């Protein structure tokens, strides 16, 4: 499982154009693109339009709306071969924008959290290429199947809420309403999902994707530049739980794990997140840790307050709770400063457990 990058965009576009060249002499305007309402020519233009739009929004750092331009027209007389050249060109522009984007840069995209990073824009471009090449190939009756490793990476990046299936390509087709998967109901409505980021004063809470969680679980850095000594073991353990939820099909990214990325130097200084989704009463557990060199500077309080505010503003969350060891007085001070109060007894102690329990209600 690999994080998406600009090379993957190039790979996806090369596979698209190679497949469609087998039908370059056909009349694409006369052939419907699979289950779409568009013909194959309009679908190919749409792919090029999306690629240049994603490149433009990322390169232009769009914040509140798309950069106001579209690829509306081709030169008069442009044939299918020329259209494939346009797809190659716009794909190269997106790949370049992804490769040159500084770490942490995000730009506008409406769904679901109104922004995406370079990896997200690369993945969205790849999704457009793979899925619409499938649509056109289906209409033109030509073979097409992208590399399994590329599709696996795409699923982990943009479809973290979808349980991996027996093979990546059939799973992606099923998840986007283009095919069937044994044991799963047909999909009639779908959306991809970029990772969530939450501003938190001196740093950003950056939602952890499955590929990054997988790397952290195996002892890697998850694609982050950590402060010396990081990540702490608690973050690796949380990443492991995230992967188990993803593999089991019960991962909800908004209730996953967040890495604290400091603004001043771009370094990751800790992890913070949920132990699962809210229960039927809207109660959800929260946990956190910091790299040793970042402790004692108010970061944990700042991060916990930001995540608590975000969670308790939701309709499906009524309260947060935290479990802390009795001798961990610094962590007890953090939750107390944020407004958590002891529960389960006068001092919050679970009998004979040595643990303290705290709750914060909305």
Coordinates of C-alpha atoms in Angstrom, one line a residue:
X1 CA 0.0 0.0 0.0
X2 CA 1.7 3.2 -1.2
X3 CA 0.8 6.9 -0.8
X4 CA -0.4 8.5 -4.0
X5 CA 2.0 10.9 -5.8
X6 CA 2.7 12.5 -9.1
X7 CA 4.2 9.4 -10.6
X8 CA 0.9 7.6 -10.1
X9 CA -0.9 10.3 -12.1
X10 CA 1.5 9.7 -15.0
X11 CA 1.0 6.0 -14.7
X12 CA -2.8 6.3 -14.8
X13 CA -2.8 8.7 -17.9
X14 CA -0.3 6.4 -19.8
X15 CA -2.7 3.4 -19.2
X16 CA -5.7 5.5 -20.3
X17 CA -4.2 6.7 -23.6
X18 CA -2.6 3.3 -24.4
X19 CA -6.0 1.6 -24.0
X20 CA -8.0 4.2 -26.0
X21 CA -5.5 4.3 -28.9
X22 CA -6.9 0.9 -29.9
X23 CA -10.1 2.7 -30.9
X24 CA -8.6 6.0 -32.1
X25 CA -10.1 5.6 -35.6
X26 CA -13.7 5.1 -34.2
X27 CA -16.3 7.9 -34.0
X28 CA -16.3 8.6 -30.3
X29 CA -19.2 11.0 -30.6
X30 CA -21.4 8.1 -31.8
X31 CA -20.6 5.8 -28.9
X32 CA -22.1 6.1 -25.4
X33 CA -19.5 5.8 -22.6
X34 CA -20.7 2.7 -20.7
X35 CA -23.4 3.6 -18.2
X36 CA -22.9 7.3 -18.5
X37 CA -25.2 9.7 -20.4
X38 CA -22.1 11.2 -22.2
X39 CA -20.6 9.9 -25.4
X40 CA -17.0 8.8 -25.4
X41 CA -15.7 12.1 -26.9
X42 CA -17.5 14.2 -24.3
X43 CA -16.2 11.8 -21.6
X44 CA -12.6 12.2 -22.8
X45 CA -12.9 16.0 -22.8
X46 CA -14.3 15.8 -19.3
X47 CA -11.2 13.8 -18.1
X48 CA -8.9 16.4 -19.6
X49 CA -11.0 19.2 -18.0
X50 CA -10.7 17.6 -14.6
X51 CA -7.0 17.1 -14.9
X52 CA -6.3 20.7 -15.7
X53 CA -8.8 21.9 -13.1
X54 CA -7.1 19.9 -10.4
X55 CA -3.7 21.2 -11.5
X56 CA -5.0 24.8 -11.5
X57 CA -6.6 24.6 -8.1
X58 CA -3.6 23.1 -6.5
X59 CA -1.1 25.3 -8.2
X60 CA -3.2 28.4 -7.7
X61 CA -3.9 27.5 -4.0
X62 CA -7.6 28.1 -4.4
X63 CA -9.2 28.5 -1.0
X64 CA -12.9 29.3 -1.1
X65 CA -13.9 28.3 -4.6
X66 CA -12.5 26.8 -7.8
X67 CA -10.1 28.9 -9.9
X68 CA -12.6 30.4 -12.4
X69 CA -11.6 28.6 -15.6
X70 CA -12.6 25.5 -17.6
X71 CA -11.3 23.6 -20.6
X72 CA -14.3 24.3 -22.7
X73 CA -13.2 23.9 -26.3
X74 CA -10.7 22.0 -28.5
X75 CA -9.2 23.5 -31.6
X76 CA -11.5 23.0 -34.6
X77 CA -10.7 19.7 -36.4
X78 CA -9.1 18.1 -33.4
X79 CA -9.4 14.3 -33.7
X80 CA -9.3 11.5 -31.2
X81 CA -5.5 11.3 -31.4
X82 CA -5.3 15.0 -30.6
X83 CA -7.7 14.6 -27.8
X84 CA -5.5 11.9 -26.3
X85 CA -2.6 14.3 -26.6
X86 CA -4.6 16.8 -24.6
X87 CA -5.2 14.2 -21.8
X88 CA -1.5 13.5 -21.8
X89 CA -0.7 17.2 -21.5
X90 CA -3.2 18.0 -18.8
X91 CA -2.1 14.9 -16.9
X92 CA 1.5 16.0 -17.0
X93 CA 0.5 19.4 -15.6
X94 CA -1.3 17.8 -12.7
X95 CA 1.6 15.5 -12.0
X96 CA 3.9 18.5 -12.0
X97 CA 1.7 20.5 -9.7
X98 CA 1.6 17.5 -7.3
X99 CA 5.3 17.0 -7.4
X100 CA 6.1 20.7 -6.7
X101 CA 3.5 21.4 -4.1
X102 CA 5.1 22.2 -0.7
X103 CA 4.3 19.8 2.1
X104 CA 1.0 20.7 3.9
X105 CA -0.4 22.9 1.1
X106 CA -4.1 22.5 0.6
X107 CA -6.5 23.9 -1.9
X108 CA -10.3 24.1 -2.4
X109 CA -12.4 21.1 -3.2
X110 CA -16.0 20.9 -2.0
X111 CA -16.3 17.3 -0.8
X112 CA -16.4 16.4 1.9
X113 CA -14.3 18.9 4.0
X114 CA -13.8 21.7 1.5
X115 CA -10.1 21.1 0.9
X116 CA -7.5 18.6 -0.4
X117 CA -3.8 18.3 -0.3
X118 CA -1.4 17.4 -3.2
X119 CA -2.0 13.7 -2.6
X120 CA -5.8 14.2 -2.6
X121 CA -5.7 16.2 -5.9
X122 CA -3.5 13.5 -7.5
X123 CA -5.9 10.8 -6.3
X124 CA -8.9 12.6 -7.6
X125 CA -7.3 13.0 -11.0
X126 CA -6.4 9.3 -11.0
X127 CA -10.0 8.4 -10.1
X128 CA -11.3 10.4 -13.0
X129 CA -8.9 8.8 -15.4
X130 CA -9.4 5.2 -14.3
X131 CA -13.1 5.3 -14.0
X132 CA -13.9 7.2 -17.2
X133 CA -11.4 5.2 -19.1
X134 CA -13.4 2.2 -18.0
X135 CA -16.6 3.8 -19.1
X136 CA -15.2 4.6 -22.6
X137 CA -13.6 1.2 -22.9
X138 CA -16.9 -0.4 -22.0
X139 CA -18.7 1.6 -24.7
X140 CA -16.0 1.0 -27.3
X141 CA -15.8 -2.7 -26.4
X142 CA -12.0 -2.6 -25.8
X143 CA -10.1 -4.2 -22.9
X144 CA -8.9 -2.1 -20.0
X145 CA -7.8 -2.8 -16.5
X146 CA -5.3 -0.6 -14.5
X147 CA -2.6 -2.1 -12.3
X148 CA -3.9 -3.6 -9.1
X149 CA -1.3 -1.7 -7.0
X150 CA -2.4 1.6 -8.4
X151 CA -6.1 0.9 -7.7
X152 CA -5.2 -0.3 -4.2
X153 CA -3.4 3.0 -3.4
X154 CA -6.4 5.0 -4.8
X155 CA -8.9 3.1 -2.7
X156 CA -6.9 3.6 0.5
X157 CA -6.5 7.4 -0.3
X158 CA -10.0 8.4 -1.5
X159 CA -12.2 5.5 -0.3
X160 CA -11.0 4.9 3.2
X161 CA -14.6 4.2 4.2
X162 CA -14.8 1.3 1.8
X163 CA -13.7 -2.2 3.0
X164 CA -11.0 -3.7 0.8
X165 CA -12.4 -6.5 -1.4
X166 CA -10.9 -9.6 -2.8
X167 CA -9.3 -7.6 -5.6
X168 CA -8.8 -3.8 -5.9
X169 CA -10.3 -3.2 -9.4
X170 CA -13.6 -4.9 -8.9
X171 CA -13.9 -3.2 -5.5
X172 CA -13.4 0.2 -7.0
X173 CA -15.9 -0.5 -9.8
X174 CA -18.4 -1.7 -7.2
X175 CA -17.8 1.3 -4.9
X176 CA -18.6 3.7 -7.7
X177 CA -21.7 1.9 -9.0
X178 CA -20.1 0.3 -11.9
X179 CA -20.1 -3.4 -11.0
X180 CA -21.1 -6.0 -8.5
X181 CA -19.2 -7.5 -5.6
X182 CA -20.3 -10.8 -4.0
X183 CA -21.9 -10.3 -0.6
X184 CA -22.3 -6.6 -1.0
X185 CA -25.4 -4.6 -2.0
X186 CA -25.3 -2.6 -5.2
X187 CA -24.0 1.0 -4.8
X188 CA -26.4 3.6 -6.2
X189 CA -24.9 6.8 -4.7
X190 CA -21.2 7.3 -3.8
X191 CA -18.6 9.9 -3.0
X192 CA -14.9 9.8 -2.5
X193 CA -13.5 11.3 0.7
X194 CA -10.4 13.4 1.1
X195 CA -8.8 13.5 4.6
X196 CA -10.0 16.0 7.2
X197 CA -7.7 18.7 8.6
X198 CA -8.6 20.8 11.6
X199 CA -6.8 24.1 12.4
X200 CA -5.5 24.2 16.0
X201 CA -3.6 27.4 16.6
X202 CA 0.1 26.6 16.3
X203 CA -0.4 23.4 14.3
X204 CA -2.8 21.5 12.1
X205 CA -4.6 18.3 13.0
X206 CA -4.0 16.3 9.8
X207 CA -6.3 13.3 9.3
X208 CA -4.3 10.0 8.8
X209 CA -5.0 8.0 5.7
X210 CA -4.8 4.2 5.7
X211 CA -1.5 4.1 3.7
X212 CA 0.2 6.4 6.2
X213 CA -1.3 4.4 9.1
X214 CA 0.0 1.2 7.5
X215 CA 3.5 2.7 7.3
X216 CA 3.4 3.9 10.9
X217 CA 2.2 0.4 12.0
X218 CA 5.2 -1.1 10.3
X219 CA 7.7 1.3 12.0
X220 CA 7.8 4.0 9.3
X221 CA 7.2 7.8 9.6
X222 CA 3.8 7.8 7.7
X223 CA 5.1 10.4 5.3
X224 CA 5.6 13.0 8.1
X225 CA 8.8 14.7 9.3
X226 CA 8.7 14.0 13.0
X227 CA 10.3 15.9 15.8
X228 CA 13.3 14.0 17.3
X229 CA 12.0 10.9 19.1
X230 CA 8.8 10.6 17.2
X231 CA 6.4 9.2 16.7
X232 CA 5.5 8.0 20.2
X233 CA 4.3 4.4 20.6
X234 CA 0.8 5.5 21.3
X235 CA 0.5 7.0 17.8
X236 CA 1.8 3.7 16.2
X237 CA -0.8 1.8 18.2
X238 CA -3.6 4.1 17.1
X239 CA -2.4 3.7 13.5
X240 CA -2.7 -0.1 14.0
X241 CA -6.2 0.2 15.2
X242 CA -7.1 2.5 12.3
X243 CA -5.8 -0.2 9.9
X244 CA -7.8 -2.9 11.6
X245 CA -11.0 -0.7 11.2
X246 CA -10.2 -0.1 7.6
X247 CA -9.6 -3.7 6.8
X248 CA -12.8 -4.6 8.6
X249 CA -14.9 -2.0 6.7
X250 CA -15.8 0.0 9.8
X251 CA -13.4 2.9 9.5
X252 CA -15.0 6.4 9.5
X253 CA -12.2 8.8 8.6
X254 CA -13.7 11.7 10.6
X255 CA -13.4 9.6 13.7
X256 CA -9.9 8.4 13.0
X257 CA -6.4 9.5 14.0
X258 CA -4.9 13.0 13.5
X259 CA -1.2 13.9 13.4
X260 CA -0.2 17.3 14.9
X261 CA 1.8 19.1 12.3
X262 CA 3.5 22.2 13.7
X263 CA 3.3 25.4 11.5
X264 CA 6.7 26.8 12.4
X265 CA 8.7 24.0 11.0
X266 CA 6.3 21.5 9.4
X267 CA 7.3 18.8 12.0
X268 CA 4.9 16.2 13.4
X269 CA 4.8 16.4 17.2
X270 CA 2.2 13.9 18.2
X271 CA -1.0 12.0 17.5
X272 CA -4.6 12.6 18.6
X273 CA -7.8 10.8 17.8
X274 CA -10.8 8.7 18.6
X275 CA -11.0 5.1 19.7
X276 CA -14.0 4.4 17.4
X277 CA -17.2 6.0 16.3
X278 CA -19.8 7.4 18.7
X279 CA -22.1 4.9 20.4
X280 CA -25.9 5.1 20.3
X281 CA -25.8 7.7 23.0
X282 CA -23.3 9.9 21.1
X283 CA -20.4 9.0 23.4
X284 CA -16.9 8.6 21.9
X285 CA -13.5 8.0 23.5
X286 CA -10.5 10.2 22.7
X287 CA -6.8 9.7 23.2
X288 CA -3.5 11.5 22.5
X289 CA 0.2 11.5 22.9
X290 CA 3.1 13.9 22.1
X291 CA 6.7 13.4 21.1
X292 CA 8.8 13.9 24.3
X293 CA 10.4 17.1 22.9
X294 CA 7.0 18.7 22.4
X295 CA 5.7 18.2 25.9
X296 CA 5.1 20.9 28.5
X297 CA 4.4 23.6 25.9
X298 CA 0.6 23.5 25.9
X299 CA 0.3 21.6 22.6
X300 CA -1.8 18.8 24.0
X301 CA -4.3 21.2 25.5
X302 CA -4.5 23.2 22.3
X303 CA -5.0 20.0 20.2
X304 CA -7.5 18.4 22.5
X305 CA -9.6 21.6 22.7
X306 CA -9.7 21.9 18.9
X307 CA -10.7 18.3 18.4
X308 CA -13.3 18.5 21.2
X309 CA -14.8 21.7 19.7
X310 CA -15.0 20.0 16.3
X311 CA -16.6 16.8 17.6
X312 CA -19.1 18.4 19.9
X313 CA -20.4 20.7 17.2
X314 CA -21.6 17.5 15.4
X315 CA -25.1 16.2 15.7
X316 CA -23.9 12.6 16.3
X317 CA -21.6 13.5 19.3
X318 CA -23.0 14.2 22.7
X319 CA -20.0 13.6 24.9
X320 CA -16.3 12.8 24.9
X321 CA -14.5 10.7 27.4
X322 CA -10.9 9.9 28.2
X323 CA -9.2 7.1 30.3
X324 CA -6.0 8.1 32.0
X325 CA -3.6 6.2 34.3
X326 CA -3.7 7.5 37.9
X327 CA 0.0 8.4 37.9
X328 CA -0.2 10.4 34.6
X329 CA -0.8 13.7 36.2
X330 CA 0.3 15.8 33.2
X331 CA -2.4 14.2 31.1
X332 CA -5.0 14.7 33.8
X333 CA -4.1 18.4 33.9
X334 CA -4.6 18.5 30.1
X335 CA -8.2 17.1 30.1
X336 CA -9.1 19.3 33.2
X337 CA -7.9 22.5 31.4
X338 CA -10.1 21.6 28.4
X339 CA -13.2 21.1 30.7
X340 CA -13.4 17.3 31.2
X341 CA -14.6 16.3 34.7
X342 CA -14.1 13.0 36.6
X343 CA -16.8 10.3 36.3
X344 CA -17.4 6.8 37.7
X345 CA -16.9 7.7 41.4
X346 CA -16.0 10.7 43.4
X347 CA -12.5 11.0 41.9
X348 CA -13.3 9.3 38.5
X349 CA -11.5 6.1 39.5
X350 CA -12.6 2.7 38.1
X351 CA -12.5 0.4 41.2
X352 CA -9.3 -1.6 41.5
X353 CA -8.1 -0.5 38.0
X354 CA -5.8 2.3 38.7
X355 CA -7.4 4.3 35.9
X356 CA -9.2 7.6 36.0
X357 CA -12.1 8.4 33.7
X358 CA -13.0 11.9 32.5
X359 CA -16.0 13.2 30.4
X360 CA -16.8 16.4 28.5
X361 CA -20.4 17.0 27.5
X362 CA -21.6 19.1 24.7

